[in-house]
Coordinates of C-alpha atoms in Angstrom, one line a residue:
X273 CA 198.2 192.7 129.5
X274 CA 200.4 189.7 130.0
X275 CA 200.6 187.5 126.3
X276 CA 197.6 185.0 127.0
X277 CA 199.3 182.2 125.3
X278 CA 201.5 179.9 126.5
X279 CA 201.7 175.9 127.2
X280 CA 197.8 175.6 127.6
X281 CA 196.8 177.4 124.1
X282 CA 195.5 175.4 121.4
X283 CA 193.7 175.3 118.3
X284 CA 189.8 175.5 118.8
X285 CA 187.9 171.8 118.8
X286 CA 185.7 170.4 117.0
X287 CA 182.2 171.0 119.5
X288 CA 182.7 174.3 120.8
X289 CA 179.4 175.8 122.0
X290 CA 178.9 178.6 118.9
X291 CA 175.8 176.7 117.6
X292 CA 172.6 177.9 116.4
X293 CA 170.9 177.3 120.0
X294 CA 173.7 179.5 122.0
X295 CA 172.3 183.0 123.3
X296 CA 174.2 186.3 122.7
X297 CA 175.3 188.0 126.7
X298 CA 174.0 191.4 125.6
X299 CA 170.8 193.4 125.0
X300 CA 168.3 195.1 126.8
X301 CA 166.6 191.3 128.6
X302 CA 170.4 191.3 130.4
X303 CA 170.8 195.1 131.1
X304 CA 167.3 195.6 132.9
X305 CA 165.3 191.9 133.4
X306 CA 168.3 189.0 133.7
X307 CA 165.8 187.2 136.2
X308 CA 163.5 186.7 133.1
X309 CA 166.3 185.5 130.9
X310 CA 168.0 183.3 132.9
X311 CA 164.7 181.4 133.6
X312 CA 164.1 181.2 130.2
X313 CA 167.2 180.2 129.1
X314 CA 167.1 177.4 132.1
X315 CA 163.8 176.8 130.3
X316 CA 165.0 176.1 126.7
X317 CA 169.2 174.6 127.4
X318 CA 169.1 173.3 131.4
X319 CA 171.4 174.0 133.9
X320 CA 174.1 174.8 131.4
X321 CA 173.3 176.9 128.6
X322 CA 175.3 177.6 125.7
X323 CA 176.1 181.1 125.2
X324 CA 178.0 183.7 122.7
X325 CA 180.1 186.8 124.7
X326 CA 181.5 190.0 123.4
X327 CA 182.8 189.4 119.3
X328 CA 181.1 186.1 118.9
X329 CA 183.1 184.3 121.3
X330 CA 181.5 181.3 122.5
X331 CA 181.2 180.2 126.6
X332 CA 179.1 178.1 128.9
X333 CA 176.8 179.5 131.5
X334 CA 176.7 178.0 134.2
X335 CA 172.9 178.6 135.7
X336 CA 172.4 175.3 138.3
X337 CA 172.9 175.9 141.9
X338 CA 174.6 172.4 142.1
X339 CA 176.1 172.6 138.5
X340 CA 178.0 176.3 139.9
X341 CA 179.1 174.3 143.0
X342 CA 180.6 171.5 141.7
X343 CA 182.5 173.5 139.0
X344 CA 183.9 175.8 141.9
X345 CA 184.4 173.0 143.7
X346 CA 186.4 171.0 141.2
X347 CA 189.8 173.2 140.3
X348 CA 191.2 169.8 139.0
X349 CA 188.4 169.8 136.0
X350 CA 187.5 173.5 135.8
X351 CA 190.3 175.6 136.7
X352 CA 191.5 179.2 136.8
X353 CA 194.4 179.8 134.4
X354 CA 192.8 181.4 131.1
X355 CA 195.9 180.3 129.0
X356 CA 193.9 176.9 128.8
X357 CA 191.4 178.8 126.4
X358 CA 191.1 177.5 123.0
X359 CA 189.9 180.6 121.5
X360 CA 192.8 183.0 122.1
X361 CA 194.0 183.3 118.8
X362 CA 190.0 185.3 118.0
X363 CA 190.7 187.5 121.1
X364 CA 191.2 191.1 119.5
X365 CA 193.6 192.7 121.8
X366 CA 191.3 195.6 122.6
X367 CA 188.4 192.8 123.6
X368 CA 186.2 194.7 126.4
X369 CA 186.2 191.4 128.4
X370 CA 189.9 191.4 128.6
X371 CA 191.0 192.5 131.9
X372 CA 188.3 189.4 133.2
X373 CA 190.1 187.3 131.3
X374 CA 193.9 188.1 129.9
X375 CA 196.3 185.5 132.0
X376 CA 198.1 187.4 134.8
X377 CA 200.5 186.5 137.7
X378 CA 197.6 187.3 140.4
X379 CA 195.7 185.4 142.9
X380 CA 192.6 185.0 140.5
X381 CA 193.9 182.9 138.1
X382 CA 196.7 180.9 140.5
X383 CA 196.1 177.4 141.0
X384 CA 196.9 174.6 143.5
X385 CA 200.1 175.5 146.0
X386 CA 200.6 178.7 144.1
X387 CA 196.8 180.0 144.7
X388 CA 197.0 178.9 148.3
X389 CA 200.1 180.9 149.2
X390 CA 198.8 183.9 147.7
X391 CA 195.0 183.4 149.3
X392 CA 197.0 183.0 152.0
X393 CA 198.4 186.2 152.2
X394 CA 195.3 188.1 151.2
X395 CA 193.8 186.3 154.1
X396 CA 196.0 187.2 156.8
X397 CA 195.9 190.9 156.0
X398 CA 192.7 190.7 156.1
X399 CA 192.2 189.0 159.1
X400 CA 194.1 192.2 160.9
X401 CA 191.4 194.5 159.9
X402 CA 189.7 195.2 163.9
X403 CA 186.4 195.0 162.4
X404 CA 185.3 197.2 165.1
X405 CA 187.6 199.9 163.8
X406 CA 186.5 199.3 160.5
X407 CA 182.7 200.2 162.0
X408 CA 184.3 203.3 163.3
X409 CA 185.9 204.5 160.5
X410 CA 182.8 203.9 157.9
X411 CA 181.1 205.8 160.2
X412 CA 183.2 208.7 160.5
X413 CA 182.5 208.4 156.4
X414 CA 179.4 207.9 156.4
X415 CA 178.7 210.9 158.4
X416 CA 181.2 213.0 156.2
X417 CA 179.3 212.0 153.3
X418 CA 176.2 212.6 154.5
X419 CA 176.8 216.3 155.8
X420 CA 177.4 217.2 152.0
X421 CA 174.1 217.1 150.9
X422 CA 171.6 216.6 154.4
X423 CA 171.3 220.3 153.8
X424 CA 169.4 220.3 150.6
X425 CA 166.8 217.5 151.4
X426 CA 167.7 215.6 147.7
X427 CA 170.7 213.0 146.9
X428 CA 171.4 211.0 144.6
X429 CA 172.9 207.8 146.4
X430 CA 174.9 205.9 143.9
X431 CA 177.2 208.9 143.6
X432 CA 176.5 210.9 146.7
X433 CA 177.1 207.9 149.1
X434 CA 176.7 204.4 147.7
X435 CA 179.6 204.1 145.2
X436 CA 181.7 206.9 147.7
X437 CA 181.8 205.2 151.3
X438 CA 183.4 201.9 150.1
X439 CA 185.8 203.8 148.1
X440 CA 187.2 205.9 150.5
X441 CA 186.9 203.0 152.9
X442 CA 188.9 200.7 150.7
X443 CA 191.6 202.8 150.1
X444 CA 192.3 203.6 153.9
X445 CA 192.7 200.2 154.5
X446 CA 195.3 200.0 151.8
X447 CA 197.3 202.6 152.9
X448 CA 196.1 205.2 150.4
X449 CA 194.6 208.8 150.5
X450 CA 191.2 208.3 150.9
X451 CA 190.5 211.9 149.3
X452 CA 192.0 213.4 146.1
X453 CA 192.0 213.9 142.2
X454 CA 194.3 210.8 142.3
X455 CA 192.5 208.7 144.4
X456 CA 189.4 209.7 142.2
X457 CA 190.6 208.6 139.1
X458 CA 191.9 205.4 140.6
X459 CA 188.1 204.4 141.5
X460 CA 187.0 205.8 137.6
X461 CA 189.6 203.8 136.6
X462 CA 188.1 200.5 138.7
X463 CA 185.2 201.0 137.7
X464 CA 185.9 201.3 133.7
X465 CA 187.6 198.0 134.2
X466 CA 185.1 196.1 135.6
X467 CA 182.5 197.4 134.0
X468 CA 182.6 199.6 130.9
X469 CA 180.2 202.3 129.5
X470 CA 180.0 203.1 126.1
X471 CA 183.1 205.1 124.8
X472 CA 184.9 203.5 127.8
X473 CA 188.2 201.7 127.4
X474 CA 188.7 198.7 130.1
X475 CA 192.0 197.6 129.0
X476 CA 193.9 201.3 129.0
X477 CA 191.6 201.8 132.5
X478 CA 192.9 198.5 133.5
X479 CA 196.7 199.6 133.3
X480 CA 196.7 202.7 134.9
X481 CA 194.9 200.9 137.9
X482 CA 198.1 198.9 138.0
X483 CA 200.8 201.9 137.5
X484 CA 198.9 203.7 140.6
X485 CA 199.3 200.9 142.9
X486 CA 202.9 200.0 142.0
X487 CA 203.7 203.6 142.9
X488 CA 201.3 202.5 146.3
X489 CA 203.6 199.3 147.0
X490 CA 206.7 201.0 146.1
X491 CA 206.2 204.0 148.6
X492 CA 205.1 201.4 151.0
X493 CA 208.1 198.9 150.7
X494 CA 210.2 202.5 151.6
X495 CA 207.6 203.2 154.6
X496 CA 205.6 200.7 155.7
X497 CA 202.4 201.4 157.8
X498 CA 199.3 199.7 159.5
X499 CA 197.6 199.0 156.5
X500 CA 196.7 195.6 154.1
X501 CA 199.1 196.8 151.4
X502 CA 202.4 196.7 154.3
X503 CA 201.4 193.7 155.7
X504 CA 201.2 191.9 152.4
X505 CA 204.5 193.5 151.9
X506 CA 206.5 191.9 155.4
X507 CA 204.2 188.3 155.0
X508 CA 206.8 185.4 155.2
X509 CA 205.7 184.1 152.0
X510 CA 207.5 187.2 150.2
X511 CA 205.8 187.8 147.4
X512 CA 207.7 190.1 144.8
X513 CA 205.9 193.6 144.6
X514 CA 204.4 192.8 141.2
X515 CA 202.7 189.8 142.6
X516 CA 201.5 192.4 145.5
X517 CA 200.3 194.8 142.7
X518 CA 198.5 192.0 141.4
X519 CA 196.7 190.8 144.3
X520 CA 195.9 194.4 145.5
X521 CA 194.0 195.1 142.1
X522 CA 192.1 192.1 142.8
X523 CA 191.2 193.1 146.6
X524 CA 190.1 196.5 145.9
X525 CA 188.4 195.7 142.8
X526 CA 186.2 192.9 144.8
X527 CA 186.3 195.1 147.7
X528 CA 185.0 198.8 145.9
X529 CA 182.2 198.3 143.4
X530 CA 180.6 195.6 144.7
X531 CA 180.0 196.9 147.7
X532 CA 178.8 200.0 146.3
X533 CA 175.9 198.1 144.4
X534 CA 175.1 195.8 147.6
X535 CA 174.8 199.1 149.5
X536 CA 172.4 200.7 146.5
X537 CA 170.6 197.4 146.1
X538 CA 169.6 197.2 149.6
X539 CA 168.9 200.8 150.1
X540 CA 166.7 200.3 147.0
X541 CA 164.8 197.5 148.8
X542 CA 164.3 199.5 151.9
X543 CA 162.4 202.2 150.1
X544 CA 160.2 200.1 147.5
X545 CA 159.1 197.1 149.3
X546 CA 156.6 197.3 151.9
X547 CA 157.6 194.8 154.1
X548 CA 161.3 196.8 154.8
X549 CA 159.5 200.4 154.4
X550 CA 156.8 199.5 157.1
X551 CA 158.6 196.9 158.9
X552 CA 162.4 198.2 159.5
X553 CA 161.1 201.1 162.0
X554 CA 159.2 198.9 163.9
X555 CA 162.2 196.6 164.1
X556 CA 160.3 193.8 162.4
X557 CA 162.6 193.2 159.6
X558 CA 166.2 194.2 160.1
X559 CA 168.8 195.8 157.6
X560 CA 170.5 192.8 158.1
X561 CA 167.6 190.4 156.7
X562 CA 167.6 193.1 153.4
X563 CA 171.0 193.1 153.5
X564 CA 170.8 188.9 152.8
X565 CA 167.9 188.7 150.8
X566 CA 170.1 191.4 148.1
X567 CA 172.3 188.6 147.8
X568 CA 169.8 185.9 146.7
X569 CA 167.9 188.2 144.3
X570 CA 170.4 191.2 143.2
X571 CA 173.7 190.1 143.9
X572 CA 176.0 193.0 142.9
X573 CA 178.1 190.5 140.6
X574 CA 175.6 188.6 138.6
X575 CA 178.4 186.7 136.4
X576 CA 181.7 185.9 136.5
X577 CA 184.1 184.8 133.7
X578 CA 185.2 182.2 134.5
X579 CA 186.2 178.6 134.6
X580 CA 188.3 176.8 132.0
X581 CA 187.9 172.9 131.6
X582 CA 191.2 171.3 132.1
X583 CA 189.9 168.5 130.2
X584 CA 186.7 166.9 128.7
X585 CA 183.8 166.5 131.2
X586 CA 179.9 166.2 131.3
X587 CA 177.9 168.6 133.1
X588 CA 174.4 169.5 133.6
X589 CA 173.9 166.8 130.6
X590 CA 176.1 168.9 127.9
X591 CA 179.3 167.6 126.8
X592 CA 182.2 170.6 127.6
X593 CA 185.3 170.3 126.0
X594 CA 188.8 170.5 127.6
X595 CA 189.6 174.2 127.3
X596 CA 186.0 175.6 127.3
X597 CA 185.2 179.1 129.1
X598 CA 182.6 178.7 131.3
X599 CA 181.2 181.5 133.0
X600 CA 179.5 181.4 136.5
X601 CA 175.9 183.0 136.4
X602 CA 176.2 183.3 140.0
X603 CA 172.7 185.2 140.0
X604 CA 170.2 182.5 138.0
X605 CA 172.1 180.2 140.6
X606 CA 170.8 182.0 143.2
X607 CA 167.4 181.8 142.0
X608 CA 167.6 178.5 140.7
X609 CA 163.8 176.8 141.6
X610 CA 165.8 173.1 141.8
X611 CA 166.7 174.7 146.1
X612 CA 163.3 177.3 145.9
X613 CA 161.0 174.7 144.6
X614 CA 157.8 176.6 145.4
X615 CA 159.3 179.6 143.9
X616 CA 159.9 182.0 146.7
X617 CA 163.4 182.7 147.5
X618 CA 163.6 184.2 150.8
X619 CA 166.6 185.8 153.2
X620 CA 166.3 183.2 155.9
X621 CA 169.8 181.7 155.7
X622 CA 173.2 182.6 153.6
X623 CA 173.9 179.6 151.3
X624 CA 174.0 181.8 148.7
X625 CA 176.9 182.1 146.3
X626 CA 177.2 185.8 145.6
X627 CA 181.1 185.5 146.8
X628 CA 181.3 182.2 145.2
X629 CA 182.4 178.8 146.5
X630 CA 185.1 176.4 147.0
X631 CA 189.3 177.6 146.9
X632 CA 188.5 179.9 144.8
X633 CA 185.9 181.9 146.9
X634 CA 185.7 185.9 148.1
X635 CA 189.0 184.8 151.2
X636 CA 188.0 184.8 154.5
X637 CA 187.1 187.5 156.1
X638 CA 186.6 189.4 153.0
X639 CA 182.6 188.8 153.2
X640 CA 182.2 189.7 156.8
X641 CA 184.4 193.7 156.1
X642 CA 182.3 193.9 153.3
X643 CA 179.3 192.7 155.7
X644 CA 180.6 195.6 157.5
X645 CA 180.7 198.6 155.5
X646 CA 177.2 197.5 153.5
X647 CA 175.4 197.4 156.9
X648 CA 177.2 200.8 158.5
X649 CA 176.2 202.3 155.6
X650 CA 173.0 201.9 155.0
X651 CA 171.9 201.9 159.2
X652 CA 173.9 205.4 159.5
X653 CA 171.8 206.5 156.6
X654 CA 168.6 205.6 158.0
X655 CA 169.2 206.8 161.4
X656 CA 170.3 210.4 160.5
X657 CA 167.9 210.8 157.7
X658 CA 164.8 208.7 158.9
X659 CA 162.2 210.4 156.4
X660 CA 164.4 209.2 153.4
X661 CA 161.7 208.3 150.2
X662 CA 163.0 207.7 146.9
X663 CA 162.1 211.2 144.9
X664 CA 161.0 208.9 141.4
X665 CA 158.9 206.3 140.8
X666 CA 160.0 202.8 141.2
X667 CA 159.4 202.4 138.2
X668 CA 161.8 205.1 136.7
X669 CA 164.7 203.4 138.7
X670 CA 167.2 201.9 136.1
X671 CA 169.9 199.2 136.2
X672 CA 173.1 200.1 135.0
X673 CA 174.3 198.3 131.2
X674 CA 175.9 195.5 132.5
X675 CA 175.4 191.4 132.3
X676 CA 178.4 191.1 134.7
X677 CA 177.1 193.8 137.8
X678 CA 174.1 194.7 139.3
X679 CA 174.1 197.9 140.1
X680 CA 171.5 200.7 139.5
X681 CA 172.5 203.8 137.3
X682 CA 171.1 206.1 140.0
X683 CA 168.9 206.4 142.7
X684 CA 167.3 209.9 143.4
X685 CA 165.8 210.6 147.1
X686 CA 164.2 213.0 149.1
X687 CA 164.2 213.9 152.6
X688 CA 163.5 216.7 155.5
X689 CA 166.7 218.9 154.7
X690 CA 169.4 219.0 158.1
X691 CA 170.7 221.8 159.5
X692 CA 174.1 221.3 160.7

């Protein structure tokens, strides 16, 4: 991890937001019911709430629809280079929230010119992805997937399918094996990183995610193909193949686990709320309306860390101090009653921020592959097994430990077995 300090660290000042009000980021209210927390903590602070992370490390949420979009709208007052963070010097180095957070030469935490170039070349390797291909290929997986277990009338989705079609999806695209041991641990390792169990270690998971894809860019640079990591590597903008290691870390990290739990999430509404279990047959409510309403009321990334003030600034009526951490509480945004007034929040358009806002945003076309693969997956699903019922209890169903993602720690079905 790259030495966070540098010419924006300082000493913490006087004001930070570790007071008696702020509210600790863990415990079981975040893990399994954050909608009730964040509307009670909207209740007792406002828009902005102060709030204590991992160690006692104090932060901002950010929980106002229009609060979130002006701070991701504003680079110039709340930017992306960490090393601006007055609090460095208590950052342990094996801090679980490190790899969110530790400064490094990527696309994330580039600012102004530098952030555009790099966006820019994210963007256009994107942009080469023939979304119908991409259809066709997630289908081919989907089917693959699906063959492994349509024999025995039981799944278990988050493993079986969910976390497994964007994954092997992902890497194809990047010029990878999309089958493997090594291909396997790369995804463990993703996933330690961005979301740690207990016993997990996010920083060590965190490095060997970038060893394996500077061996990718490496064997690419000697034989370049038609995927998103050789294009990166032939842009005009020549970025060095660190800064491509960089930048691929941060595409397949936005591109595999989120994706996953939109995938789960949806697939969860389909089989627990009547309107989608009656309705999608019949054609009455499509997978793409569940597919929406996910992203108001689960988003796969609840929060994101974060924002750092470049200077002293008011918002949402609190004073924040130049070099606060603000994190984006991209979720309570969603849900914020201030743009659902009469408290229903419904699918009926996309002004949601589950990939953000402003420069800073998911890079076009990101959304609409992701778009992609979600919908792919969870239509081929229905349509080969069209009986599918979820073999628990709603009730048992249980959200993974995480106040960052949204993601559900399993989810067990049923189903008329398939003979092939």
């Amino acid at each position: 991890m790259t030495d966070p300090g540098g010419p924006y660290a300082h000493p913490a000042p006087a004001g930070c937001p570790a007071h008696s009000g702020a509210v600790r980021l863990t415990g079981l209210e975040y893990q399994q019911t954050p909608a009730q927390l964040y509307r009670a903590l909207r209740r007792d602070h406002g828009p902005v709430a102060p709030v204590v992370l991992d160690g006692g490390i104090p932060a901002w949420l950010v929980l106002g629809y229009s609060e979130l979009t002006y701070v991701t709208s504003h680079d110039e007052l709340f930017a992306r280079d960490s090393r601006r963070w007055h609090q460095w010097e208590n950052i342990p180095p094996d801090w679980p929230l490190l790899p969110f957070v530790g400064y490094q030469p990527s696309v994330l935490f580039a600012e102004g010119e530098e952030h555009r170039r790099r966006a820019g070349v994210i963007t256009e390797a994107l942009e080469a992805v023939d979304q119908f291909e991409l259809a066709h290929d997630c289908l081919l997986i989907a089917d693959d997937l699906i063959a492994r277990f349509a024999g025995s009338g039981r799944a278990e989705l988050m493993a079986d399918y969910a976390h497994a079609l964007p994954m092997r999806t992902v890497v194809q695209l990047c010029g990878m094996p999309t089958s493997g041991e090594d291909t396997r641990r790369l995804v463990d390792d993703l996933r330690i990183s961005l979301d740690a169990g207990e016993g997990d270690d996010p920083v060590a998971a965190y490095g060997r995610v970038g060893e394996r894809l500077r061996q990718l860019v490496k064997d690419k640079r000697a034989d370049p193909g038609p995927d998103i990591t050789s294009r990166m590597l032939t842009h005009p903008a020549g970025l060095t193949d660190e800064e491509i290691v960089q930048d691929l870390t941060s595409v397949i990290a936005a591109a595999q686990q989120p994706t996953a739990n939109w995938i789960c999430n949806t697939l969860r509404l389909l089989l627990t709320d009547e309107r989608f279990a009656v309705n999608v047959s019949g054609g009455r409510l499509s997978v793409g309306e569940a597919l929406n309403e996910v992203l108001w009321l689960d988003t796969p990334t609840q929060n994101f860390i974060g924002r750092w003030a470049a200077r002293d600034v008011q918002l949402g009526g609190r004073q924040i101090r130049a070099g606060d951490c603000l994190v984006l509480g991209l979720a309570a945004a969603n849900t914020d009653p201030q743009i659902w007034p009469e408290g229903h929040v419904g699918a009926e358009n996309a002004a949601h921020l589950s990939f953000s806002n402003g420069e800073h945003r998911c890079p076009y076309p990101a959304p609409l592959l992701a778009d992609v693969m979600a919908r792919t997956a969870v239509e081929t699903l229905l349509d080969r097994l069209p009986d599918l019922v979820l073999a628990v209890d709603p009730e048992e169903l249980t959200w993974r430990p995480s106040i960052w993602m949204r993601g559900l720690s399993a989810l067990p079905v049923r189903f008329t077995p398939v003979v092939q």
